[in-house]
Short mmCIF file of C-alpha atoms in Angstrom, two decimals:
data_model
loop_
_atom_site.label_atom_id
_atom_site.label_comp_id
_atom_site.label_asym_id
_atom_site.label_seq_id
_atom_site.Cartn_x
_atom_site.Cartn_y
_atom_site.Cartn_z
CA UNK A 479 14.80 58.90 130.74
CA UNK A 480 13.82 57.38 127.41
CA UNK A 481 11.31 59.37 125.42
CA UNK A 482 7.77 57.98 125.48
CA UNK A 483 7.46 57.80 121.67
CA UNK A 484 10.80 56.22 120.70
CA UNK A 485 10.31 52.65 119.58
CA UNK A 486 6.55 53.07 119.15
CA UNK A 487 4.32 53.51 116.10
CA UNK A 488 2.54 56.84 115.87
CA UNK A 489 -0.88 57.11 114.24
CA UNK A 490 -0.67 53.42 113.20
CA UNK A 491 1.86 54.42 110.55
CA UNK A 492 5.04 56.23 111.56
CA UNK A 493 7.69 54.13 113.30
CA UNK A 494 9.48 56.50 115.71
CA UNK A 495 13.23 55.88 115.54
CA UNK A 496 14.84 58.60 117.66
CA UNK A 497 14.27 61.98 119.28
CA UNK A 498 15.89 64.80 117.28
CA UNK A 499 14.99 67.72 119.54
CA UNK A 500 12.36 69.17 121.82
CA UNK A 501 11.05 72.63 122.68
CA UNK A 502 8.18 74.45 124.33
CA UNK A 503 5.75 73.65 121.53
CA UNK A 504 6.71 70.21 120.28
CA UNK A 505 9.17 67.36 120.03
CA UNK A 506 10.72 66.35 116.70
CA UNK A 507 11.50 62.75 115.85
CA UNK A 508 13.19 60.81 113.09
CA UNK A 509 10.70 58.22 111.87
CA UNK A 510 10.18 55.60 109.22
CA UNK A 511 7.15 55.81 106.95
CA UNK A 512 6.65 52.20 105.75
CA UNK A 513 3.78 53.19 103.44
CA UNK A 514 6.15 55.18 101.22
CA UNK A 515 9.38 53.48 102.34
CA UNK A 516 11.13 56.68 103.38
CA UNK A 517 12.57 58.32 106.45
CA UNK A 518 10.76 61.44 107.62
CA UNK A 519 10.83 63.92 110.47
CA UNK A 520 7.67 64.23 112.53
CA UNK A 521 6.88 67.13 114.84
CA UNK A 522 4.49 66.01 117.59
CA UNK A 523 2.77 68.91 119.32
CA UNK A 524 2.80 68.85 123.11
CA UNK A 525 -0.50 67.81 124.75
CA UNK A 526 -1.20 71.18 126.41
CA UNK A 527 -1.41 72.77 122.94
CA UNK A 528 -3.12 69.87 121.19
CA UNK A 529 -6.18 70.33 123.41
CA UNK A 530 -6.39 74.05 122.62
CA UNK A 531 -9.10 74.43 119.97
CA UNK A 532 -7.85 77.82 118.80
CA UNK A 533 -4.34 76.44 118.40
CA UNK A 534 -5.58 73.48 116.37
CA UNK A 535 -7.60 75.80 114.11
CA UNK A 536 -4.55 77.99 113.48
CA UNK A 537 -2.34 74.95 113.11
CA UNK A 538 -4.46 73.47 110.33
CA UNK A 539 -4.85 76.79 108.48
CA UNK A 540 -1.14 77.60 108.54
CA UNK A 541 -0.02 74.04 107.83
CA UNK A 542 -2.17 74.01 104.69
CA UNK A 543 -0.42 77.15 103.46
CA UNK A 544 3.07 75.91 104.32
CA UNK A 545 2.40 72.55 102.66
CA UNK A 546 1.93 74.39 99.34
CA UNK A 547 5.51 75.71 99.37
CA UNK A 548 7.78 74.09 96.80
CA UNK A 549 11.34 75.38 96.87
CA UNK A 550 14.69 73.53 97.00
CA UNK A 551 15.75 75.55 100.06
CA UNK A 552 12.57 75.06 102.12
CA UNK A 553 12.00 71.86 104.09
CA UNK A 554 9.02 70.15 102.46
CA UNK A 555 5.88 69.44 104.49
CA UNK A 556 4.40 66.01 103.68
CA UNK A 557 1.42 65.68 106.00
CA UNK A 558 -0.37 67.20 108.99
CA UNK A 559 -3.29 66.07 111.11
CA UNK A 560 -4.17 65.00 114.63
CA UNK A 561 -4.25 61.49 116.09
CA UNK A 562 -6.10 60.69 119.33
CA UNK A 563 -6.06 64.39 120.18
CA UNK A 564 -2.37 64.87 119.37
CA UNK A 565 -1.56 67.29 116.53
CA UNK A 566 1.44 66.52 114.34
CA UNK A 567 3.18 67.57 111.16
CA UNK A 568 5.36 65.37 108.95
CA UNK A 569 8.14 66.80 106.80
CA UNK A 570 11.18 65.67 104.90
CA UNK A 571 14.12 64.41 106.92
CA UNK A 572 17.29 66.30 105.99
CA UNK A 573 20.51 64.54 107.07
CA UNK A 574 23.06 67.04 108.31
CA UNK A 575 23.19 69.67 111.02
CA UNK A 576 21.62 73.04 111.65
CA UNK A 577 23.53 76.28 111.31
CA UNK A 578 23.51 76.85 115.07
CA UNK A 579 25.33 73.55 115.57
CA UNK A 580 27.80 74.38 112.78
CA UNK A 581 28.61 77.79 114.27
CA UNK A 582 29.05 76.34 117.76
CA UNK A 583 31.37 73.62 116.47
CA UNK A 584 33.47 76.12 114.54
CA UNK A 585 33.66 78.46 117.53
CA UNK A 586 34.86 75.66 119.80
CA UNK A 587 37.69 74.85 117.39
CA UNK A 588 38.62 78.52 116.90
CA UNK A 589 37.63 78.57 113.25
CA UNK A 590 35.64 81.17 111.34
CA UNK A 591 33.21 80.61 108.49
CA UNK A 592 34.69 81.49 105.12
CA UNK A 593 33.20 84.38 103.10
CA UNK A 594 32.23 81.90 100.37
CA UNK A 595 30.30 79.75 102.85
CA UNK A 596 28.57 82.79 104.34
CA UNK A 597 27.56 83.92 100.85
CA UNK A 598 26.39 80.45 99.81
CA UNK A 599 24.17 79.92 102.85
CA UNK A 600 22.82 83.48 102.82
CA UNK A 601 21.94 83.43 99.13
CA UNK A 602 20.08 80.12 99.42
CA UNK A 603 18.04 81.25 102.43
CA UNK A 604 17.40 84.62 100.75
CA UNK A 605 16.03 82.76 97.73
CA UNK A 606 13.76 80.69 99.98
CA UNK A 607 12.46 83.78 101.76
CA UNK A 608 11.90 85.69 98.53
CA UNK A 609 9.83 82.80 97.19
CA UNK A 610 7.79 82.48 100.40
CA UNK A 611 7.19 86.23 100.64
CA UNK A 612 5.85 86.23 97.09
CA UNK A 613 3.39 83.54 98.23
CA UNK A 614 2.28 85.83 101.04
CA UNK A 615 3.99 83.87 103.83
CA UNK A 616 6.33 85.31 106.47
CA UNK A 617 8.56 82.94 108.41
CA UNK A 618 8.79 85.03 111.64
CA UNK A 619 11.54 82.92 113.23
CA UNK A 620 14.59 83.01 110.96
CA UNK A 621 17.56 81.94 113.09
CA UNK A 622 20.49 79.50 112.77
CA UNK A 623 18.58 76.74 114.60
CA UNK A 624 15.98 76.82 111.79
CA UNK A 625 18.53 76.68 108.96
CA UNK A 626 19.52 73.10 108.13
CA UNK A 627 22.75 72.37 106.28
CA UNK A 628 22.60 69.06 104.44
CA UNK A 629 25.48 66.76 103.58
CA UNK A 630 25.77 68.29 100.10
CA UNK A 631 26.27 71.85 101.34
CA UNK A 632 22.72 73.00 100.71
CA UNK A 633 20.92 75.27 103.19
CA UNK A 634 17.23 74.66 103.88
CA UNK A 635 14.84 76.76 105.92
CA UNK A 636 12.65 74.87 108.41
CA UNK A 637 9.66 75.63 110.65
CA UNK A 638 7.73 77.98 108.37
CA UNK A 639 4.60 79.36 109.99
CA UNK A 640 5.21 77.92 113.45
CA UNK A 641 5.51 81.30 115.17
CA UNK A 642 2.39 82.61 113.45
CA UNK A 643 0.45 79.64 114.79
CA UNK A 644 1.60 80.26 118.35
CA UNK A 645 1.79 84.08 118.39
CA UNK A 646 -1.34 84.62 120.46
CA UNK A 647 -0.89 81.53 122.60
CA UNK A 648 2.66 81.25 123.89
CA UNK A 649 5.15 83.10 121.72
CA UNK A 650 4.57 86.76 122.52
CA UNK A 651 7.65 88.98 122.65
CA UNK A 652 7.69 89.07 126.45
CA UNK A 653 7.73 85.29 126.60
CA UNK A 654 10.19 84.66 123.78
CA UNK A 655 13.06 82.38 124.63
CA UNK A 656 16.53 83.89 124.51
CA UNK A 657 17.51 81.80 121.47
CA UNK A 658 14.84 83.54 119.39
CA UNK A 659 15.25 86.97 121.01
CA UNK A 660 18.75 87.28 119.55
CA UNK A 661 17.30 87.43 116.02
CA UNK A 662 13.97 89.26 116.42
CA UNK A 663 13.26 92.37 114.39
CA UNK A 664 12.26 95.58 116.23
CA UNK A 665 8.76 95.53 114.75
CA UNK A 666 8.21 91.95 115.89
CA UNK A 667 9.37 92.79 119.42
CA UNK A 668 6.97 95.75 119.51
CA UNK A 669 4.05 93.65 118.29
CA UNK A 670 3.58 95.65 115.11
CA UNK A 671 2.19 94.26 111.82
CA UNK A 672 4.76 92.11 110.06
CA UNK A 673 5.76 91.56 106.46
CA UNK A 674 8.78 90.01 104.76
CA UNK A 675 11.11 92.69 106.06
CA UNK A 676 11.08 91.10 109.51
CA UNK A 677 12.62 87.95 108.01
CA UNK A 678 15.26 90.00 106.18
CA UNK A 679 16.28 91.65 109.45
CA UNK A 680 16.56 88.28 111.20
CA UNK A 681 18.59 86.84 108.34
CA UNK A 682 20.85 89.87 108.57
CA UNK A 683 21.55 89.09 112.23
CA UNK A 684 22.36 85.49 111.29
CA UNK A 685 24.67 86.72 108.50
CA UNK A 686 26.44 89.00 110.98
CA UNK A 687 26.98 85.99 113.24
CA UNK A 688 28.23 83.81 110.39
CA UNK A 689 30.66 86.45 109.17
CA UNK A 690 32.02 87.60 112.54
CA UNK A 691 31.52 84.61 114.80
CA UNK A 692 29.63 86.86 117.23
CA UNK A 693 26.13 88.25 117.68
CA UNK A 694 25.53 92.00 117.29
CA UNK A 695 23.84 92.18 120.71
CA UNK A 696 24.58 90.02 123.76
CA UNK A 697 23.08 90.09 127.26
CA UNK A 698 22.02 87.74 130.03
CA UNK A 699 18.27 88.15 129.50
CA UNK A 700 15.97 87.92 126.52
CA UNK A 701 14.31 91.22 127.44
CA UNK A 702 17.61 93.12 127.47
CA UNK A 703 18.56 91.73 124.07
CA UNK A 704 15.19 92.69 122.62
CA UNK A 705 15.51 96.25 123.93
CA UNK A 706 18.93 96.45 122.26
CA UNK A 707 17.34 95.50 118.95
CA UNK A 708 14.59 98.07 119.39
CA UNK A 709 16.85 100.94 120.47
#
């Protein structure tokens, strides 16, 4: 079934071109911004969250912080607001693929990532995290699906602050999807206070996967994987 937004204009400005992906919190679209004559990505928050006043308060607070980040390896936030009760965030569109897609494609063809490529991606994301941590921001969801690889070989970190916004609403450890559970730090699973070290742990898991082609812990349920990380 065709997505309801494709082919329409959102907020009397953004021309929705195609659906890029969807999840429990939002759907992400490729869109044209005719005001500035550029292609952007727009994350439209699902209606059940957009009507939650606490969510919207947290969304605005965190989006303001994330929008201040300026680093070549962090996806730039351009705008955020709500339109007719629908919250959204606009950020730069990065042509390419995410690291999860790259790893899956390489696995299917029986290839492994070279040490140089592992080092290049890891160093760029480490630089992005170091910068963000010095600004007092913790990503909280570092995983291959949130690492975008552009057509020039650059790695960019996306979705800063999203987990913090939703922590108390829908993204508690017990409800975490299995894709995120694979990369969670023990302290995040246990609901303890977080600092930049949680991101370093998650990046370490991603580096392990890049270097070996496998995850350090595998199981059929998110809960089992999280207990493996803790124990």
